[in-house]
mmCIF file of C-alpha atoms and ligand atoms in Angstrom:
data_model
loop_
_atom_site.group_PDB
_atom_site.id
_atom_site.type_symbol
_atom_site.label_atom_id
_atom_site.label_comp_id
_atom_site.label_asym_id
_atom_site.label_seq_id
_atom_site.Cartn_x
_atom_site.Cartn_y
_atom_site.Cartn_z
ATOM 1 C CA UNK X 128 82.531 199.281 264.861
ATOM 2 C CA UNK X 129 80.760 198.231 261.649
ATOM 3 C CA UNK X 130 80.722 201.523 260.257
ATOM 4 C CA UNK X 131 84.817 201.850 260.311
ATOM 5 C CA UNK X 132 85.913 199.785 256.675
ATOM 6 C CA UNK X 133 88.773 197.639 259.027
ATOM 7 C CA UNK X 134 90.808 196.723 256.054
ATOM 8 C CA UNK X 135 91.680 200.158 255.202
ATOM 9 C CA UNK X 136 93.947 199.881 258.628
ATOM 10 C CA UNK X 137 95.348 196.741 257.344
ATOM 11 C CA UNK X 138 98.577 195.877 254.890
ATOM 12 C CA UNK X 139 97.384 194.989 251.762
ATOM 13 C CA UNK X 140 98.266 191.114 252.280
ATOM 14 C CA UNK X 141 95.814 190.845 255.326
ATOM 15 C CA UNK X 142 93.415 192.850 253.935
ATOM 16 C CA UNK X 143 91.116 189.576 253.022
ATOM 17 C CA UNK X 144 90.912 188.923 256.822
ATOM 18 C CA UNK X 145 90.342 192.008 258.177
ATOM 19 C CA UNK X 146 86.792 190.949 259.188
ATOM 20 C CA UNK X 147 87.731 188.215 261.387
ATOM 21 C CA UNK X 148 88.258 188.057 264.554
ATOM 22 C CA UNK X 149 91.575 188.357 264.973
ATOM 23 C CA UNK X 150 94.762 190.610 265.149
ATOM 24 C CA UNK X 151 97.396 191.708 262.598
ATOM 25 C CA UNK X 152 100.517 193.050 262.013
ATOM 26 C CA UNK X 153 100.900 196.444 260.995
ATOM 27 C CA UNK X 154 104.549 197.159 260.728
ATOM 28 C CA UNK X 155 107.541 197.367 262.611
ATOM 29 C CA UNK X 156 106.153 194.151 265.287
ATOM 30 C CA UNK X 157 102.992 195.948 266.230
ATOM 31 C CA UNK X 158 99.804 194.290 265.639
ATOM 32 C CA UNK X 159 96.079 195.544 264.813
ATOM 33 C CA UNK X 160 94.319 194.759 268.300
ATOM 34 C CA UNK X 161 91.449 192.135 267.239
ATOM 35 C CA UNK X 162 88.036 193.514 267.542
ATOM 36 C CA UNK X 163 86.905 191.848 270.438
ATOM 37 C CA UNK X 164 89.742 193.723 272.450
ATOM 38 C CA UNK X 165 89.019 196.814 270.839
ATOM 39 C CA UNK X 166 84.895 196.127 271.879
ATOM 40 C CA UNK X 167 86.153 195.013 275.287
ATOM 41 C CA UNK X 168 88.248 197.537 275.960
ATOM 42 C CA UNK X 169 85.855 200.789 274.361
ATOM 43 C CA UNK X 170 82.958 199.577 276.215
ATOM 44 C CA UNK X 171 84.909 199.299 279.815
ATOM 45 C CA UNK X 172 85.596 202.994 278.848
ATOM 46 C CA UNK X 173 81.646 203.412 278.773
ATOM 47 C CA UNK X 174 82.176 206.482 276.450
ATOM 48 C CA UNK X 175 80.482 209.403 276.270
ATOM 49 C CA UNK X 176 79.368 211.525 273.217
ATOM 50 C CA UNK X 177 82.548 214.880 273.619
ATOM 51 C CA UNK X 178 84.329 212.839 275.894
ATOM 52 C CA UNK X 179 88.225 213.950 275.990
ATOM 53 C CA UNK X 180 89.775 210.493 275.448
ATOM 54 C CA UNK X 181 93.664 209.807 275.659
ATOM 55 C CA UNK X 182 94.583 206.866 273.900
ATOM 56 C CA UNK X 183 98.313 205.509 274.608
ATOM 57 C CA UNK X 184 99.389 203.375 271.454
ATOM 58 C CA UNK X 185 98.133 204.874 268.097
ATOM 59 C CA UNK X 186 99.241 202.088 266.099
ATOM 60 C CA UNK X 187 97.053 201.635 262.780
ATOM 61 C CA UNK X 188 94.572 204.125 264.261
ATOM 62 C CA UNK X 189 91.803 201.851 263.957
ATOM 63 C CA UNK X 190 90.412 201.926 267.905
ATOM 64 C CA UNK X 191 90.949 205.831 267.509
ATOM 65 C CA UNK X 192 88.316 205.926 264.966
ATOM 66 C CA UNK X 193 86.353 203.752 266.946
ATOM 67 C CA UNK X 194 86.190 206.419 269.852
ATOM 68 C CA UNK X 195 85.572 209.109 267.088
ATOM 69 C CA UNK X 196 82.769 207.255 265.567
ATOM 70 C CA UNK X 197 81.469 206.872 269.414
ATOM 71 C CA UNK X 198 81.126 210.511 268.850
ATOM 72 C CA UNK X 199 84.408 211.046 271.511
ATOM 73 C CA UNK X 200 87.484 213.318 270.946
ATOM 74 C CA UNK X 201 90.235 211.758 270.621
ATOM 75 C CA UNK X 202 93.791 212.215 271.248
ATOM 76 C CA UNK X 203 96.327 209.302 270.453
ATOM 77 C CA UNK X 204 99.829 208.810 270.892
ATOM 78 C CA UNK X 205 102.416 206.533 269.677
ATOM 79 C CA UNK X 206 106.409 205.998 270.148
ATOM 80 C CA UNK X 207 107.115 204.626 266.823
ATOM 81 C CA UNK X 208 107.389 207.890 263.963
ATOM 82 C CA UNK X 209 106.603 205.383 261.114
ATOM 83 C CA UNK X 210 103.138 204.311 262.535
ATOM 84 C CA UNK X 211 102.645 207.256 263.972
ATOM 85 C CA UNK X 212 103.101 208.831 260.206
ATOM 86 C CA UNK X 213 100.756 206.309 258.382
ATOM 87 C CA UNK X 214 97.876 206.745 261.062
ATOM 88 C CA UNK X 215 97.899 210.349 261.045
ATOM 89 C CA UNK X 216 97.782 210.408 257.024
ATOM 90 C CA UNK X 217 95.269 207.602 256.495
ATOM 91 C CA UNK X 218 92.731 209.113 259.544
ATOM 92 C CA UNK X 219 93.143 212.237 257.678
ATOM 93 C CA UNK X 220 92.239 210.657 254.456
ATOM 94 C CA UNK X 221 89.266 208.741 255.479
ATOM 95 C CA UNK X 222 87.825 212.340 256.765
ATOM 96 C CA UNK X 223 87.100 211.432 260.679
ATOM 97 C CA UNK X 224 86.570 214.185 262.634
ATOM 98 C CA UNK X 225 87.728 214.545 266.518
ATOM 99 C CA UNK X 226 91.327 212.604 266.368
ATOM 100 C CA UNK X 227 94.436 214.594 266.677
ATOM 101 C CA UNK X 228 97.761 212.083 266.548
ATOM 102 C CA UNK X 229 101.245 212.799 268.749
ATOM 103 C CA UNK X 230 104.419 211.401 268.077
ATOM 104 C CA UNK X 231 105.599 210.971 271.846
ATOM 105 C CA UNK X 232 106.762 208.770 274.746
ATOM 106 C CA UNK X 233 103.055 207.768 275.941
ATOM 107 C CA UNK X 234 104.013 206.854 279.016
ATOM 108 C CA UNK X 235 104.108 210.889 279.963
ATOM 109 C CA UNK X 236 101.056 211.002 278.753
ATOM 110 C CA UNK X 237 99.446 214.693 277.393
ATOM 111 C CA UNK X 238 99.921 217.092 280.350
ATOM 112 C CA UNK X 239 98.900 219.780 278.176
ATOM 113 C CA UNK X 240 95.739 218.786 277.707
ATOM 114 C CA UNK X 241 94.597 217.138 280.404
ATOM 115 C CA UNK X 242 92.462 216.196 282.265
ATOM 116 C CA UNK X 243 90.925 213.481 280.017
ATOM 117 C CA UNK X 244 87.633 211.941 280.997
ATOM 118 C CA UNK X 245 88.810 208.938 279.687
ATOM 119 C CA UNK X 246 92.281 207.233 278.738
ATOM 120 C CA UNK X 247 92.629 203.744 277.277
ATOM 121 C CA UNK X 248 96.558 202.061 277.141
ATOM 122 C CA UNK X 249 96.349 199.792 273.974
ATOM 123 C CA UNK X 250 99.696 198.123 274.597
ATOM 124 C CA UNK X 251 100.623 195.901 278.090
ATOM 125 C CA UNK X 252 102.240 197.679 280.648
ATOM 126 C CA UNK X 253 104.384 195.767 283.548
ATOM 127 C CA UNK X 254 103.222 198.050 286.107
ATOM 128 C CA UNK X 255 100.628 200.409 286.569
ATOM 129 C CA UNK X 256 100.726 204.059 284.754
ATOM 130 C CA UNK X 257 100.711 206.427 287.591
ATOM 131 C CA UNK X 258 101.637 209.028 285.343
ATOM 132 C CA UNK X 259 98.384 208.659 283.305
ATOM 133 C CA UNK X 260 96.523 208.246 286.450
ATOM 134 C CA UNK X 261 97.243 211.346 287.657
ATOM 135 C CA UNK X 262 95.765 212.732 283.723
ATOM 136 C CA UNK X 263 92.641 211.491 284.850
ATOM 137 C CA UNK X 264 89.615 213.832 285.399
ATOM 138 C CA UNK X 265 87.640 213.346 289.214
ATOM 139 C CA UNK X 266 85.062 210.441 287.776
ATOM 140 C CA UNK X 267 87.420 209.249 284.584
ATOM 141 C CA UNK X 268 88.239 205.953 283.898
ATOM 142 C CA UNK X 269 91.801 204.463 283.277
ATOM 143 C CA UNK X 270 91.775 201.092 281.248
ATOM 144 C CA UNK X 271 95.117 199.521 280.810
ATOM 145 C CA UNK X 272 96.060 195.922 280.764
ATOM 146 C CA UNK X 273 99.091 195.057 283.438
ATOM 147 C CA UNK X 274 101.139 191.822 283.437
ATOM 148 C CA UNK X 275 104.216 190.603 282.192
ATOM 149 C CA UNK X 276 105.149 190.182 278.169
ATOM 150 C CA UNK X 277 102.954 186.474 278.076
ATOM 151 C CA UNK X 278 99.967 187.921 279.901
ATOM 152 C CA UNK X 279 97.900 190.776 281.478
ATOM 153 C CA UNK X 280 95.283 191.561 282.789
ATOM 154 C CA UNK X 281 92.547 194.491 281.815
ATOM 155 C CA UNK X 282 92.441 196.980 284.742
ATOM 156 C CA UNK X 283 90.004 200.047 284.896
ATOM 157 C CA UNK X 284 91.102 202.489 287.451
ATOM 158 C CA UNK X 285 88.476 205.369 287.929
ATOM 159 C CA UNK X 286 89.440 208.724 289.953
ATOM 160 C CA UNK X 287 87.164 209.140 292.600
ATOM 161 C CA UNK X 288 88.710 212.143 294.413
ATOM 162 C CA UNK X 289 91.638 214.111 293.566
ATOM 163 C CA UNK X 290 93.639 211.394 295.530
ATOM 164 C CA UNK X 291 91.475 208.461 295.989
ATOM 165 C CA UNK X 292 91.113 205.893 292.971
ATOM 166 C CA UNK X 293 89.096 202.722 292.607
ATOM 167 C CA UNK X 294 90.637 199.567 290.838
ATOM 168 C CA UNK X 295 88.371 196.780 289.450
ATOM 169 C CA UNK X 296 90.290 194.237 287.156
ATOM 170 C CA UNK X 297 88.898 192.340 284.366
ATOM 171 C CA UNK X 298 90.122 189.113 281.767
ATOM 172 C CA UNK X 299 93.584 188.236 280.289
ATOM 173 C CA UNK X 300 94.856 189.124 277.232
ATOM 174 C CA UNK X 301 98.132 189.382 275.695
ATOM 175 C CA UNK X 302 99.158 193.216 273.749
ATOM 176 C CA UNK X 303 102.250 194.006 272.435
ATOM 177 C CA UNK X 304 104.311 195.661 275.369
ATOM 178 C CA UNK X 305 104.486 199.306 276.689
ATOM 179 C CA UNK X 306 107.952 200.757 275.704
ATOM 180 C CA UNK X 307 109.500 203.310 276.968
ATOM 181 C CA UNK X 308 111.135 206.339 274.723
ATOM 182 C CA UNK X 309 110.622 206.752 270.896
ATOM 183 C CA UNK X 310 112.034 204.962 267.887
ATOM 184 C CA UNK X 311 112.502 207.425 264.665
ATOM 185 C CA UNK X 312 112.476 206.210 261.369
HETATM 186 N N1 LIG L 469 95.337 200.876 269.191
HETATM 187 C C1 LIG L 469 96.107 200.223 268.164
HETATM 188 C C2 LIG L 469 96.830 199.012 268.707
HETATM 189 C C3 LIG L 469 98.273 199.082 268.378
HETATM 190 S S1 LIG L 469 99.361 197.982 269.208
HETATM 191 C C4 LIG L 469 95.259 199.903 266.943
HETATM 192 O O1 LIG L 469 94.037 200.094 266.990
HETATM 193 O O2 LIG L 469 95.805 199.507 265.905
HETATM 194 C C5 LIG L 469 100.037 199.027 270.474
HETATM 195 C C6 LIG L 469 100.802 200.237 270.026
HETATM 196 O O3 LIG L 469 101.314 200.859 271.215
HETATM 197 C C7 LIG L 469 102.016 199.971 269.136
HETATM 198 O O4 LIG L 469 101.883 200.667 267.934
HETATM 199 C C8 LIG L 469 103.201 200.468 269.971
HETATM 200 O O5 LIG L 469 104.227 201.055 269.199
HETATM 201 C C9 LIG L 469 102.523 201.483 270.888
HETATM 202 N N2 LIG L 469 103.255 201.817 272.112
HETATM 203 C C10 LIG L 469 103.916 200.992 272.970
HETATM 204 N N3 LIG L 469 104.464 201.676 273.994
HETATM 205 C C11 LIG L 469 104.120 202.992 273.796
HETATM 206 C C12 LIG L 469 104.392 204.208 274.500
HETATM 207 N N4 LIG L 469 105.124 204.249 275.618
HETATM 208 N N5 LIG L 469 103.892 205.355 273.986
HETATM 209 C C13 LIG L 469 103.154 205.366 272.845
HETATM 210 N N6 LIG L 469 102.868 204.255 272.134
HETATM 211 C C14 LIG L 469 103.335 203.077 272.612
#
């Protein structure tokens, strides 16, 4: 995490800040997750150098470099075309190999290109993704926080068997909710 430069994934305003602990916004009412989460939530993945990541909620693109810098591949989706937009051209800029961006209704997932050994849900969800779950390669982990808007909590599912799934759940937190369809700008 200390060798991504966090403030390029910032607005200028915030970009004092952008070594502290804490989460901003990044257009259209998303936020940056803060870094804990982004720790928390990478190391639940326990990633894997060439690991096939999904991640569901591009957003600034800052825990997709993460993942690349973790030496993963990464593909990232998000439902908002503006974000979607600035990720794609600033991850492109800074030169990071391994991250390819999709402008898409996450909650289908990738079909196309699963399985993924890993997939990580950066925004809260009110229910489980069964969809994603079912993207999962045999031994992959799913980490998605599930609550309602004030609250959820960090799950990791991991796919045993082709039907058989473990769920261990983790600490609260509080993400910027799951939507469902896309919102063009
Ligand atoms: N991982 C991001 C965190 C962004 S906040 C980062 O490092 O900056 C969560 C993001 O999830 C928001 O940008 C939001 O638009 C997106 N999102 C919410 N529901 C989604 C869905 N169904 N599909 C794709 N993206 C979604």
């Amino acid at each position: 995490m200390l060798a991504i430069p966090r403030h390029f994934f910032l607005e200028k305003a915030f970009e004092e800040w952008a070594y502290q602990d804490k989460a901003f916004p990044i257009g259209n009412q998303q936020t940056i997750s803060q870094p804990f989460t982004v720790a928390y939530q990478s190391q639940l993945l326990k990633v894997k150098k060439r690991d096939k990541i999904l991640e569901i909620g591009t957003g600034s693109g800052y825990q997709a470099a993460v993942l690349a810098m973790m030496g993963a591949r990464v593909y990232t989706v998000e439902r908002q075309e503006l974000l979607h937009q600035r990720a794609t051209i600033l991850l492109g800029k800074m030169g990071l190999k391994g991250i390819r961006t999709y402008f898409r209704d996450g909650g289908n997932g990738l079909p196309e290109f699963a399985p993924f050994e890993k997939i990580i849900v950066t925004a809260g969800s009110t229910e489980m993704p069964e969809e994603l779950k079912k993207q999962l390669a045999i031994g992959g982990h799913l980490v998605v926080p599930v609550g309602d808007d004030q609250s959820q909590r960090m799950y990791r599912v991991t796919r045993i068997a082709e039907t058989e799934f473990k769920e261990e759940v983790f600490d609260h937190f509080r993400f910027v909710p799951f939507l469902k369809g896309v919102n063009k700008s």
